[in-house]
Every structure is written in structure tokens, then in C-alpha cells.
């Protein structure tokens, strides 16, 4: 049986970062506190701290133990409410998503978990660097992105290719004459809505323009797929965009696909950390997604 008293002491040490500070807060001797923490480590079968200088840092097992300890004591503080809803324990899936990534793709990937009553999905978006740091800090279980992180022999990342989407030229449905012209002519003659230059998609598109000898007429640039979608809907120009981003508009007939750009694709990846204790929901989600898209 897990000793909750030991767990409470461990939690205090984790918060203070030193045995000395935690012993002072708990009004215990440092030697007694150290002994109790070692007893907990023996019970769990893992070291919970590693010494760095004068301080203590949580190991991966320690971070997981702290997360569960916090959950245990939060539950204890609200016991009455918990008993009213017995049998509704929920698991947490923490997902980081590149801020510019297609919302439609994100929802399609996460849908199996969103519908489950026993799972809480925590979804945070941001720049790639912040997301990878969250992954390394174990505050995210998986990162969804269209950019492969830099890797070398010592890289801790596991990268799964989820999907490859074509890229199309998309325009308003009210101009049928556009559909009669080759997409190469449209690229050369019509105003375009493009991803910003730092995106992987834009790099591929610019290379295509060089190959075709085309100087584009740029009407607008955006670093967000949702904004590209809105600009296309407002008839600001013809959008260079994966069809999945404007799936609903294409189905409703408010936008039309004028041509698929040869040799360009948008790739979607799931990035994880090599962990001793991975969140099993991630493996389940990857398996479900691959089965659904096979």
C-alpha cells in the first residue's frame, strides 16, 4: 500500500527543491525527511530525485509521481464532490499543437479521444520551440506539427508521420471562368494568398515558381492556416492551401479547387519524447488514426 504520508513529504521536497527547505517547512529534521523519501522510493522502485549542486531535481519517475501526488491531494481536498461522481475517473492527454497547423486536421486526429467520457484532452498551441520545451518538461505528451524537429544521434525525439496532404489552388465558386484556365496560368496571372516565407509549404511553393519561371502577384500572406482560409472566403485572391484546411467550404460549394500543385505536399507529424513512462493514450491515438487512414 502506498503511504500517503510519505507522498506528502515527497511533494514538499519537490516543491522546495531541497531537503533543507522542505524540512524547515514541515518542521522535521533533514535526516528524518531524507529517510522517509528513501522509503517512498523503495516502495515505488524508482529514484525520484537526482542531486544537482545543492538542489534536487525530479527524475522522470519523480515528475510522474508528483503529478499523481497532486491529483491525489486535490481529490482528497474535494472528497465529497468526488464521491457524488464515483466511477468517473478521467485520464488526461496533453497535446501541443503548432499554432499555424490546420484546425481541421487537429480535430480529425483528436476526435477519438474528444468523444471519450473517460479522457480529458488539454490542447495548447504555440511556436515549435515552446512546444518541444513543453515536451521535454513532460508537460505535453505529444506535439502535432508540420515541421520536423532537428535531430541528431543524441536526439530524444520520436517522429511519426501521420499524413501527407496535397496542396491546391483554391478560389471562389462565383468565378467559373477560373476553372477553365490551367493552374499554371492562374499562378502567373491572378493575385495569390500565400503562407509566409518561413513555412515549409512556402519554401516548396517558391521552388515550384522558380521551376516554372513565374513571378507571383502576392495579394496577402499569413502564418496561420485559419487566416488563409478566411482570406480565401473573403475573395482576397487564390489561396495556396491544403484542401483539408477548407474542407467544409469545398463541401458547401463556397470555394472550389482549381488545381493541385504538382510536387508539393503538406506533411503532418506527431512528435514524442523517448520516455520510460509514456502516456498510453498517445499510442492508442496513433494506432486508431493510422487504422482510420489506412
PDB file of C-alpha atoms in Angstrom:
ATOM      1  CA  UNK A   1       0.000   0.000   0.000  1.00  0.00           C
ATOM      2  CA  UNK A   2       1.255   3.464  -0.866  1.00  0.00           C
ATOM      3  CA  UNK A   3       1.960   5.522   2.237  1.00  0.00           C
ATOM      4  CA  UNK A   4       0.242   8.878   1.719  1.00  0.00           C
ATOM      5  CA  UNK A   5       2.308  10.462   4.482  1.00  0.00           C
ATOM      6  CA  UNK A   6       5.475   9.653   2.550  1.00  0.00           C
ATOM      7  CA  UNK A   7       3.840  11.016  -0.581  1.00  0.00           C
ATOM      8  CA  UNK A   8       3.019  14.283   1.179  1.00  0.00           C
ATOM      9  CA  UNK A   9       6.636  14.659   2.326  1.00  0.00           C
ATOM     10  CA  UNK A  10       7.912  13.892  -1.173  1.00  0.00           C
ATOM     11  CA  UNK A  11       5.593  16.566  -2.567  1.00  0.00           C
ATOM     12  CA  UNK A  12       7.030  19.137  -0.163  1.00  0.00           C
ATOM     13  CA  UNK A  13      10.607  18.294  -1.158  1.00  0.00           C
ATOM     14  CA  UNK A  14       9.677  18.540  -4.848  1.00  0.00           C
ATOM     15  CA  UNK A  15       8.167  21.981  -4.296  1.00  0.00           C
ATOM     16  CA  UNK A  16      11.034  23.343  -2.194  1.00  0.00           C
ATOM     17  CA  UNK A  17      13.812  21.823  -4.291  1.00  0.00           C
ATOM     18  CA  UNK A  18      15.983  20.986  -1.276  1.00  0.00           C
ATOM     19  CA  UNK A  19      15.735  18.733   1.757  1.00  0.00           C
ATOM     20  CA  UNK A  20      16.750  21.630   3.980  1.00  0.00           C
ATOM     21  CA  UNK A  21      13.941  23.890   2.774  1.00  0.00           C
ATOM     22  CA  UNK A  22      11.316  21.150   2.940  1.00  0.00           C
ATOM     23  CA  UNK A  23      12.442  20.070   6.420  1.00  0.00           C
ATOM     24  CA  UNK A  24      12.059  23.657   7.615  1.00  0.00           C
ATOM     25  CA  UNK A  25       8.526  23.941   6.167  1.00  0.00           C
ATOM     26  CA  UNK A  26       7.491  20.561   7.594  1.00  0.00           C
ATOM     27  CA  UNK A  27       9.206  21.130  10.944  1.00  0.00           C
ATOM     28  CA  UNK A  28      11.136  17.870  10.598  1.00  0.00           C
ATOM     29  CA  UNK A  29      14.806  17.025  10.828  1.00  0.00           C
ATOM     30  CA  UNK A  30      16.572  16.751   7.472  1.00  0.00           C
ATOM     31  CA  UNK A  31      17.718  13.203   8.249  1.00  0.00           C
ATOM     32  CA  UNK A  32      14.181  12.055   9.095  1.00  0.00           C
ATOM     33  CA  UNK A  33      12.809  13.617   5.918  1.00  0.00           C
ATOM     34  CA  UNK A  34      15.544  12.025   3.801  1.00  0.00           C
ATOM     35  CA  UNK A  35      14.781   8.638   5.326  1.00  0.00           C
ATOM     36  CA  UNK A  36      11.054   8.966   4.552  1.00  0.00           C
ATOM     37  CA  UNK A  37      11.709   9.925   0.928  1.00  0.00           C
ATOM     38  CA  UNK A  38      14.056   6.956   0.512  1.00  0.00           C
ATOM     39  CA  UNK A  39      11.338   4.684   1.885  1.00  0.00           C
ATOM     40  CA  UNK A  40       8.919   6.015  -0.730  1.00  0.00           C
ATOM     41  CA  UNK A  41      11.500   5.495  -3.497  1.00  0.00           C
ATOM     42  CA  UNK A  42      11.990   1.917  -2.338  1.00  0.00           C
ATOM     43  CA  UNK A  43       8.225   1.331  -2.350  1.00  0.00           C
ATOM     44  CA  UNK A  44       7.876   2.714  -5.891  1.00  0.00           C
ATOM     45  CA  UNK A  45      11.035   1.040  -7.161  1.00  0.00           C
ATOM     46  CA  UNK A  46      12.464   4.221  -8.712  1.00  0.00           C
ATOM     47  CA  UNK A  47      14.671   7.151  -7.750  1.00  0.00           C
ATOM     48  CA  UNK A  48      12.515  10.264  -7.562  1.00  0.00           C
ATOM     49  CA  UNK A  49      15.301  12.854  -7.342  1.00  0.00           C
ATOM     50  CA  UNK A  50      18.750  13.436  -8.710  1.00  0.00           C
ATOM     51  CA  UNK A  51      21.169  15.808  -6.995  1.00  0.00           C
ATOM     52  CA  UNK A  52      22.319  18.908  -8.910  1.00  0.00           C
ATOM     53  CA  UNK A  53      24.712  21.013  -6.880  1.00  0.00           C
ATOM     54  CA  UNK A  54      22.942  21.835  -3.638  1.00  0.00           C
ATOM     55  CA  UNK A  55      19.495  21.230  -5.041  1.00  0.00           C
ATOM     56  CA  UNK A  56      17.366  18.258  -6.008  1.00  0.00           C
ATOM     57  CA  UNK A  57      15.801  17.795  -9.448  1.00  0.00           C
ATOM     58  CA  UNK A  58      12.940  15.432 -10.188  1.00  0.00           C
ATOM     59  CA  UNK A  59      13.699  12.426 -12.354  1.00  0.00           C
ATOM     60  CA  UNK A  60      11.123  11.390 -14.950  1.00  0.00           C
ATOM     61  CA  UNK A  61       9.662   8.958 -12.415  1.00  0.00           C
ATOM     62  CA  UNK A  62       9.657  11.815  -9.889  1.00  0.00           C
ATOM     63  CA  UNK A  63       7.721  14.108 -12.230  1.00  0.00           C
ATOM     64  CA  UNK A  64       5.138  11.408 -12.813  1.00  0.00           C
ATOM     65  CA  UNK A  65       4.929  10.742  -9.070  1.00  0.00           C
ATOM     66  CA  UNK A  66       4.437  14.454  -8.397  1.00  0.00           C
ATOM     67  CA  UNK A  67       1.692  14.697 -10.999  1.00  0.00           C
ATOM     68  CA  UNK A  68      -0.137  11.797  -9.370  1.00  0.00           C
ATOM     69  CA  UNK A  69       0.531  13.170  -5.880  1.00  0.00           C
ATOM     70  CA  UNK A  70      -1.023  16.494  -6.859  1.00  0.00           C
ATOM     71  CA  UNK A  71      -4.042  14.661  -8.264  1.00  0.00           C
ATOM     72  CA  UNK A  72      -4.363  12.545  -5.109  1.00  0.00           C
ATOM     73  CA  UNK A  73      -4.313  15.516  -2.771  1.00  0.00           C
ATOM     74  CA  UNK A  74      -6.641  17.566  -4.968  1.00  0.00           C
ATOM     75  CA  UNK A  75      -9.062  14.662  -4.794  1.00  0.00           C
ATOM     76  CA  UNK A  76      -8.682  14.450  -1.016  1.00  0.00           C
ATOM     77  CA  UNK A  77      -9.486  18.143  -0.704  1.00  0.00           C
ATOM     78  CA  UNK A  78     -12.730  17.662  -2.593  1.00  0.00           C
ATOM     79  CA  UNK A  79     -13.739  14.211  -1.386  1.00  0.00           C
ATOM     80  CA  UNK A  80     -17.456  14.866  -1.107  1.00  0.00           C
ATOM     81  CA  UNK A  81     -17.764  16.041  -4.703  1.00  0.00           C
ATOM     82  CA  UNK A  82     -15.704  13.087  -5.890  1.00  0.00           C
ATOM     83  CA  UNK A  83     -17.965  10.579  -4.120  1.00  0.00           C
ATOM     84  CA  UNK A  84     -21.024  12.088  -5.763  1.00  0.00           C
ATOM     85  CA  UNK A  85     -19.499  11.210  -9.116  1.00  0.00           C
ATOM     86  CA  UNK A  86     -17.933   7.859  -8.342  1.00  0.00           C
ATOM     87  CA  UNK A  87     -16.736   5.874 -11.338  1.00  0.00           C
ATOM     88  CA  UNK A  88     -15.956   8.942 -13.450  1.00  0.00           C
ATOM     89  CA  UNK A  89     -12.171   8.952 -13.179  1.00  0.00           C
ATOM     90  CA  UNK A  90     -10.734  10.708 -16.200  1.00  0.00           C
ATOM     91  CA  UNK A  91      -7.349  10.303 -17.845  1.00  0.00           C
ATOM     92  CA  UNK A  92      -5.535  13.337 -19.233  1.00  0.00           C
ATOM     93  CA  UNK A  93      -3.982  13.650 -22.702  1.00  0.00           C
ATOM     94  CA  UNK A  94      -1.828  16.782 -23.052  1.00  0.00           C
ATOM     95  CA  UNK A  95      -1.345  17.833 -26.669  1.00  0.00           C
ATOM     96  CA  UNK A  96       0.810  20.631 -28.030  1.00  0.00           C
ATOM     97  CA  UNK A  97      -0.058  21.882 -31.484  1.00  0.00           C
ATOM     98  CA  UNK A  98       1.836  24.215 -33.790  1.00  0.00           C
ATOM     99  CA  UNK A  99      -0.146  27.456 -33.863  1.00  0.00           C
ATOM    100  CA  UNK A 100      -0.246  27.518 -37.679  1.00  0.00           C
ATOM    101  CA  UNK A 101      -1.449  23.926 -38.076  1.00  0.00           C
ATOM    102  CA  UNK A 102      -4.774  23.172 -39.751  1.00  0.00           C
ATOM    103  CA  UNK A 103      -7.591  23.090 -37.180  1.00  0.00           C
ATOM    104  CA  UNK A 104      -9.464  20.561 -39.288  1.00  0.00           C
ATOM    105  CA  UNK A 105      -6.515  18.188 -39.166  1.00  0.00           C
ATOM    106  CA  UNK A 106      -6.139  18.615 -35.407  1.00  0.00           C
ATOM    107  CA  UNK A 107      -9.799  17.837 -34.758  1.00  0.00           C
ATOM    108  CA  UNK A 108      -9.684  14.851 -37.111  1.00  0.00           C
ATOM    109  CA  UNK A 109      -6.667  13.448 -35.286  1.00  0.00           C
ATOM    110  CA  UNK A 110      -8.042  14.021 -31.778  1.00  0.00           C
ATOM    111  CA  UNK A 111     -11.676  13.099 -32.425  1.00  0.00           C
ATOM    112  CA  UNK A 112     -11.468   9.550 -30.957  1.00  0.00           C
ATOM    113  CA  UNK A 113     -10.290  10.990 -27.639  1.00  0.00           C
ATOM    114  CA  UNK A 114     -12.607  14.000 -27.625  1.00  0.00           C
ATOM    115  CA  UNK A 115     -15.617  11.689 -27.714  1.00  0.00           C
ATOM    116  CA  UNK A 116     -14.468   9.521 -24.830  1.00  0.00           C
ATOM    117  CA  UNK A 117     -16.074  10.278 -21.452  1.00  0.00           C
ATOM    118  CA  UNK A 118     -13.025   8.969 -19.549  1.00  0.00           C
ATOM    119  CA  UNK A 119     -10.486  11.239 -21.267  1.00  0.00           C
ATOM    120  CA  UNK A 120      -9.760  14.937 -20.820  1.00  0.00           C
ATOM    121  CA  UNK A 121      -7.852  16.497 -23.715  1.00  0.00           C
ATOM    122  CA  UNK A 122      -5.722  19.522 -22.864  1.00  0.00           C
ATOM    123  CA  UNK A 123      -4.751  21.252 -26.122  1.00  0.00           C
ATOM    124  CA  UNK A 124      -2.219  24.078 -26.208  1.00  0.00           C
ATOM    125  CA  UNK A 125      -0.865  25.808 -29.301  1.00  0.00           C
ATOM    126  CA  UNK A 126       2.278  27.832 -29.825  1.00  0.00           C
ATOM    127  CA  UNK A 127       5.572  28.080 -31.701  1.00  0.00           C
ATOM    128  CA  UNK A 128       7.572  24.915 -32.292  1.00  0.00           C
ATOM    129  CA  UNK A 129      10.342  25.782 -29.820  1.00  0.00           C
ATOM    130  CA  UNK A 130       7.899  26.290 -26.943  1.00  0.00           C
ATOM    131  CA  UNK A 131       6.091  23.047 -27.756  1.00  0.00           C
ATOM    132  CA  UNK A 132       9.295  20.997 -27.802  1.00  0.00           C
ATOM    133  CA  UNK A 133      10.361  22.508 -24.487  1.00  0.00           C
ATOM    134  CA  UNK A 134       6.982  21.527 -23.035  1.00  0.00           C
ATOM    135  CA  UNK A 135       7.556  18.006 -24.368  1.00  0.00           C
ATOM    136  CA  UNK A 136      10.956  17.841 -22.695  1.00  0.00           C
ATOM    137  CA  UNK A 137       9.487  19.165 -19.430  1.00  0.00           C
ATOM    138  CA  UNK A 138       6.839  16.384 -19.609  1.00  0.00           C
ATOM    139  CA  UNK A 139       4.043  18.967 -19.620  1.00  0.00           C
ATOM    140  CA  UNK A 140       2.995  17.707 -23.070  1.00  0.00           C
ATOM    141  CA  UNK A 141       2.570  14.098 -24.158  1.00  0.00           C
ATOM    142  CA  UNK A 142       2.670  14.685 -27.909  1.00  0.00           C
ATOM    143  CA  UNK A 143       3.226  17.607 -30.284  1.00  0.00           C
ATOM    144  CA  UNK A 144       1.365  17.941 -33.590  1.00  0.00           C
ATOM    145  CA  UNK A 145       3.312  19.838 -36.231  1.00  0.00           C
ATOM    146  CA  UNK A 146       4.141  20.106 -39.918  1.00  0.00           C
ATOM    147  CA  UNK A 147       7.809  20.837 -39.161  1.00  0.00           C
ATOM    148  CA  UNK A 148      10.231  18.004 -38.420  1.00  0.00           C
ATOM    149  CA  UNK A 149      12.381  18.970 -35.419  1.00  0.00           C
ATOM    150  CA  UNK A 150      16.138  18.972 -35.905  1.00  0.00           C
ATOM    151  CA  UNK A 151      17.537  15.571 -34.982  1.00  0.00           C
ATOM    152  CA  UNK A 152      20.956  14.028 -34.441  1.00  0.00           C
ATOM    153  CA  UNK A 153      22.316  10.832 -32.895  1.00  0.00           C
ATOM    154  CA  UNK A 154      21.510  12.073 -29.393  1.00  0.00           C
ATOM    155  CA  UNK A 155      18.070  13.494 -30.217  1.00  0.00           C
ATOM    156  CA  UNK A 156      15.359  12.434 -27.764  1.00  0.00           C
ATOM    157  CA  UNK A 157      12.505  12.888 -30.262  1.00  0.00           C
ATOM    158  CA  UNK A 158      10.362  10.195 -31.836  1.00  0.00           C
ATOM    159  CA  UNK A 159       8.715  11.482 -35.016  1.00  0.00           C
ATOM    160  CA  UNK A 160       5.699   9.723 -36.562  1.00  0.00           C
ATOM    161  CA  UNK A 161       4.455  10.770 -39.997  1.00  0.00           C
ATOM    162  CA  UNK A 162       0.684  10.981 -39.691  1.00  0.00           C
ATOM    163  CA  UNK A 163      -0.466  12.194 -43.068  1.00  0.00           C
ATOM    164  CA  UNK A 164       0.583  13.670 -46.394  1.00  0.00           C
ATOM    165  CA  UNK A 165      -1.897  16.120 -47.869  1.00  0.00           C
ATOM    166  CA  UNK A 166      -1.891  17.561 -51.397  1.00  0.00           C
ATOM    167  CA  UNK A 167      -1.683  21.324 -51.852  1.00  0.00           C
ATOM    168  CA  UNK A 168      -4.128  23.059 -54.152  1.00  0.00           C
ATOM    169  CA  UNK A 169      -5.021  26.379 -55.641  1.00  0.00           C
ATOM    170  CA  UNK A 170      -8.400  27.325 -54.178  1.00  0.00           C
ATOM    171  CA  UNK A 171     -10.703  30.128 -55.257  1.00  0.00           C
ATOM    172  CA  UNK A 172     -14.267  31.455 -55.072  1.00  0.00           C
ATOM    173  CA  UNK A 173     -17.081  29.455 -56.614  1.00  0.00           C
ATOM    174  CA  UNK A 174     -18.609  32.536 -58.253  1.00  0.00           C
ATOM    175  CA  UNK A 175     -15.933  32.797 -60.970  1.00  0.00           C
ATOM    176  CA  UNK A 176     -16.378  29.660 -63.106  1.00  0.00           C
ATOM    177  CA  UNK A 177     -14.054  31.017 -65.802  1.00  0.00           C
ATOM    178  CA  UNK A 178     -11.155  30.401 -63.432  1.00  0.00           C
ATOM    179  CA  UNK A 179     -11.742  26.659 -63.617  1.00  0.00           C
ATOM    180  CA  UNK A 180     -11.271  26.732 -67.388  1.00  0.00           C
ATOM    181  CA  UNK A 181      -7.694  28.050 -67.175  1.00  0.00           C
ATOM    182  CA  UNK A 182      -4.623  25.901 -66.369  1.00  0.00           C
ATOM    183  CA  UNK A 183      -3.443  26.295 -62.802  1.00  0.00           C
ATOM    184  CA  UNK A 184      -0.018  27.387 -64.067  1.00  0.00           C
ATOM    185  CA  UNK A 185      -1.692  30.350 -65.828  1.00  0.00           C
ATOM    186  CA  UNK A 186      -3.615  31.181 -62.669  1.00  0.00           C
ATOM    187  CA  UNK A 187      -0.390  31.236 -60.661  1.00  0.00           C
ATOM    188  CA  UNK A 188       1.140  33.679 -63.125  1.00  0.00           C
ATOM    189  CA  UNK A 189      -1.852  35.964 -63.655  1.00  0.00           C
ATOM    190  CA  UNK A 190      -4.063  36.001 -60.536  1.00  0.00           C
ATOM    191  CA  UNK A 191      -3.438  37.558 -57.095  1.00  0.00           C
ATOM    192  CA  UNK A 192      -2.377  34.880 -54.615  1.00  0.00           C
ATOM    193  CA  UNK A 193      -2.856  34.250 -50.901  1.00  0.00           C
ATOM    194  CA  UNK A 194       0.272  32.525 -49.599  1.00  0.00           C
ATOM    195  CA  UNK A 195       1.762  31.112 -46.407  1.00  0.00           C
ATOM    196  CA  UNK A 196       4.555  33.265 -45.009  1.00  0.00           C
ATOM    197  CA  UNK A 197       8.134  32.626 -46.250  1.00  0.00           C
ATOM    198  CA  UNK A 198       9.337  30.831 -43.100  1.00  0.00           C
ATOM    199  CA  UNK A 199       6.880  27.962 -43.556  1.00  0.00           C
ATOM    200  CA  UNK A 200       7.871  24.657 -45.147  1.00  0.00           C
ATOM    201  CA  UNK A 201       4.909  24.890 -47.530  1.00  0.00           C
ATOM    202  CA  UNK A 202       6.009  28.305 -48.793  1.00  0.00           C
ATOM    203  CA  UNK A 203       9.543  27.059 -49.393  1.00  0.00           C
ATOM    204  CA  UNK A 204       8.196  24.267 -51.591  1.00  0.00           C
ATOM    205  CA  UNK A 205       5.883  26.673 -53.407  1.00  0.00           C
ATOM    206  CA  UNK A 206       8.650  29.184 -54.087  1.00  0.00           C
ATOM    207  CA  UNK A 207      10.797  26.389 -55.526  1.00  0.00           C
ATOM    208  CA  UNK A 208       7.910  25.449 -57.836  1.00  0.00           C
ATOM    209  CA  UNK A 209       7.596  29.059 -59.035  1.00  0.00           C
ATOM    210  CA  UNK A 210      11.322  29.182 -59.840  1.00  0.00           C
ATOM    211  CA  UNK A 211      10.987  25.930 -61.779  1.00  0.00           C
ATOM    212  CA  UNK A 212       8.047  27.351 -63.757  1.00  0.00           C
ATOM    213  CA  UNK A 213       9.659  30.759 -64.241  1.00  0.00           C
ATOM    214  CA  UNK A 214       6.720  32.569 -62.617  1.00  0.00           C
ATOM    215  CA  UNK A 215       6.846  35.815 -60.639  1.00  0.00           C
ATOM    216  CA  UNK A 216       3.728  35.756 -58.422  1.00  0.00           C
ATOM    217  CA  UNK A 217       1.305  38.585 -57.690  1.00  0.00           C
ATOM    218  CA  UNK A 218       1.012  38.315 -53.901  1.00  0.00           C
ATOM    219  CA  UNK A 219      -2.237  39.691 -52.526  1.00  0.00           C
ATOM    220  CA  UNK A 220      -1.746  38.516 -48.935  1.00  0.00           C
ATOM    221  CA  UNK A 221       0.469  36.365 -46.726  1.00  0.00           C
ATOM    222  CA  UNK A 222      -0.458  34.727 -43.422  1.00  0.00           C
ATOM    223  CA  UNK A 223       1.340  32.424 -40.996  1.00  0.00           C
ATOM    224  CA  UNK A 224      -1.911  30.816 -39.886  1.00  0.00           C
ATOM    225  CA  UNK A 225      -3.947  28.300 -41.880  1.00  0.00           C
ATOM    226  CA  UNK A 226      -7.180  29.593 -40.362  1.00  0.00           C
ATOM    227  CA  UNK A 227      -6.375  33.089 -41.656  1.00  0.00           C
ATOM    228  CA  UNK A 228      -5.542  31.747 -45.133  1.00  0.00           C
ATOM    229  CA  UNK A 229      -8.925  30.058 -45.091  1.00  0.00           C
ATOM    230  CA  UNK A 230     -10.722  33.294 -44.111  1.00  0.00           C
ATOM    231  CA  UNK A 231      -8.860  35.306 -46.747  1.00  0.00           C
ATOM    232  CA  UNK A 232      -9.902  32.783 -49.398  1.00  0.00           C
ATOM    233  CA  UNK A 233     -13.515  33.023 -48.246  1.00  0.00           C
ATOM    234  CA  UNK A 234     -13.323  36.837 -48.499  1.00  0.00           C
ATOM    235  CA  UNK A 235     -12.116  36.545 -52.123  1.00  0.00           C
ATOM    236  CA  UNK A 236      -8.802  38.262 -51.387  1.00  0.00           C
ATOM    237  CA  UNK A 237      -7.170  36.104 -54.060  1.00  0.00           C
ATOM    238  CA  UNK A 238      -6.487  32.467 -54.903  1.00  0.00           C
ATOM    239  CA  UNK A 239      -5.166  30.546 -51.927  1.00  0.00           C
ATOM    240  CA  UNK A 240      -2.278  28.080 -51.974  1.00  0.00           C
ATOM    241  CA  UNK A 241      -3.539  25.718 -49.320  1.00  0.00           C
ATOM    242  CA  UNK A 242      -4.109  22.030 -48.490  1.00  0.00           C
ATOM    243  CA  UNK A 243      -7.735  21.127 -49.303  1.00  0.00           C
ATOM    244  CA  UNK A 244      -8.214  19.715 -45.785  1.00  0.00           C
ATOM    245  CA  UNK A 245      -7.985  23.262 -44.427  1.00  0.00           C
ATOM    246  CA  UNK A 246     -11.023  24.377 -46.474  1.00  0.00           C
ATOM    247  CA  UNK A 247     -12.788  21.009 -46.442  1.00  0.00           C
ATOM    248  CA  UNK A 248     -16.083  22.461 -45.195  1.00  0.00           C
ATOM    249  CA  UNK A 249     -16.084  25.287 -47.752  1.00  0.00           C
ATOM    250  CA  UNK A 250     -15.367  22.888 -50.613  1.00  0.00           C
ATOM    251  CA  UNK A 251     -18.174  20.605 -49.454  1.00  0.00           C
ATOM    252  CA  UNK A 252     -20.582  23.535 -49.102  1.00  0.00           C
ATOM    253  CA  UNK A 253     -19.674  24.909 -52.526  1.00  0.00           C
ATOM    254  CA  UNK A 254     -18.450  28.306 -51.289  1.00  0.00           C
ATOM    255  CA  UNK A 255     -14.924  27.600 -52.557  1.00  0.00           C
ATOM    256  CA  UNK A 256     -13.636  25.414 -55.380  1.00  0.00           C
ATOM    257  CA  UNK A 257     -10.412  23.563 -56.040  1.00  0.00           C
ATOM    258  CA  UNK A 258      -8.830  24.969 -59.220  1.00  0.00           C
ATOM    259  CA  UNK A 259      -5.911  22.578 -59.452  1.00  0.00           C
ATOM    260  CA  UNK A 260      -3.474  20.542 -57.412  1.00  0.00           C
ATOM    261  CA  UNK A 261       0.074  21.818 -57.395  1.00  0.00           C
ATOM    262  CA  UNK A 262       2.366  19.103 -58.694  1.00  0.00           C
ATOM    263  CA  UNK A 263       5.231  18.051 -56.454  1.00  0.00           C
ATOM    264  CA  UNK A 264       4.020  19.933 -53.344  1.00  0.00           C
ATOM    265  CA  UNK A 265       2.574  18.296 -50.265  1.00  0.00           C
ATOM    266  CA  UNK A 266       1.876  19.213 -46.663  1.00  0.00           C
ATOM    267  CA  UNK A 267       3.087  16.655 -44.119  1.00  0.00           C
ATOM    268  CA  UNK A 268       1.747  16.277 -40.595  1.00  0.00           C
ATOM    269  CA  UNK A 269       3.792  14.760 -37.779  1.00  0.00           C
ATOM    270  CA  UNK A 270       3.335  13.608 -34.209  1.00  0.00           C
ATOM    271  CA  UNK A 271       6.441  14.268 -32.128  1.00  0.00           C
ATOM    272  CA  UNK A 272       7.028  12.499 -28.832  1.00  0.00           C
ATOM    273  CA  UNK A 273       9.841  12.158 -26.375  1.00  0.00           C
ATOM    274  CA  UNK A 274      11.627   8.905 -25.680  1.00  0.00           C
ATOM    275  CA  UNK A 275      10.151   8.257 -22.258  1.00  0.00           C
ATOM    276  CA  UNK A 276      10.357   5.448 -19.801  1.00  0.00           C
ATOM    277  CA  UNK A 277       6.721   6.037 -18.865  1.00  0.00           C
ATOM    278  CA  UNK A 278       4.868   7.287 -21.969  1.00  0.00           C
ATOM    279  CA  UNK A 279       1.202   8.206 -21.797  1.00  0.00           C
ATOM    280  CA  UNK A 280      -0.599   5.091 -23.164  1.00  0.00           C
ATOM    281  CA  UNK A 281      -3.314   7.310 -24.660  1.00  0.00           C
ATOM    282  CA  UNK A 282      -0.809   8.558 -27.258  1.00  0.00           C
ATOM    283  CA  UNK A 283      -0.052   5.063 -28.566  1.00  0.00           C
ATOM    284  CA  UNK A 284      -3.776   4.319 -28.634  1.00  0.00           C
ATOM    285  CA  UNK A 285      -4.495   7.505 -30.566  1.00  0.00           C
ATOM    286  CA  UNK A 286      -1.738   6.850 -33.116  1.00  0.00           C
ATOM    287  CA  UNK A 287      -2.977   3.315 -33.707  1.00  0.00           C
ATOM    288  CA  UNK A 288      -6.579   4.476 -34.167  1.00  0.00           C
ATOM    289  CA  UNK A 289      -5.581   7.272 -36.543  1.00  0.00           C
ATOM    290  CA  UNK A 290      -3.416   5.017 -38.705  1.00  0.00           C
ATOM    291  CA  UNK A 291      -6.155   2.371 -38.868  1.00  0.00           C
ATOM    292  CA  UNK A 292      -8.723   5.007 -39.884  1.00  0.00           C
ATOM    293  CA  UNK A 293      -6.494   6.457 -42.602  1.00  0.00           C
ATOM    294  CA  UNK A 294      -5.121   3.129 -43.920  1.00  0.00           C
TER     295      UNK A 294
END
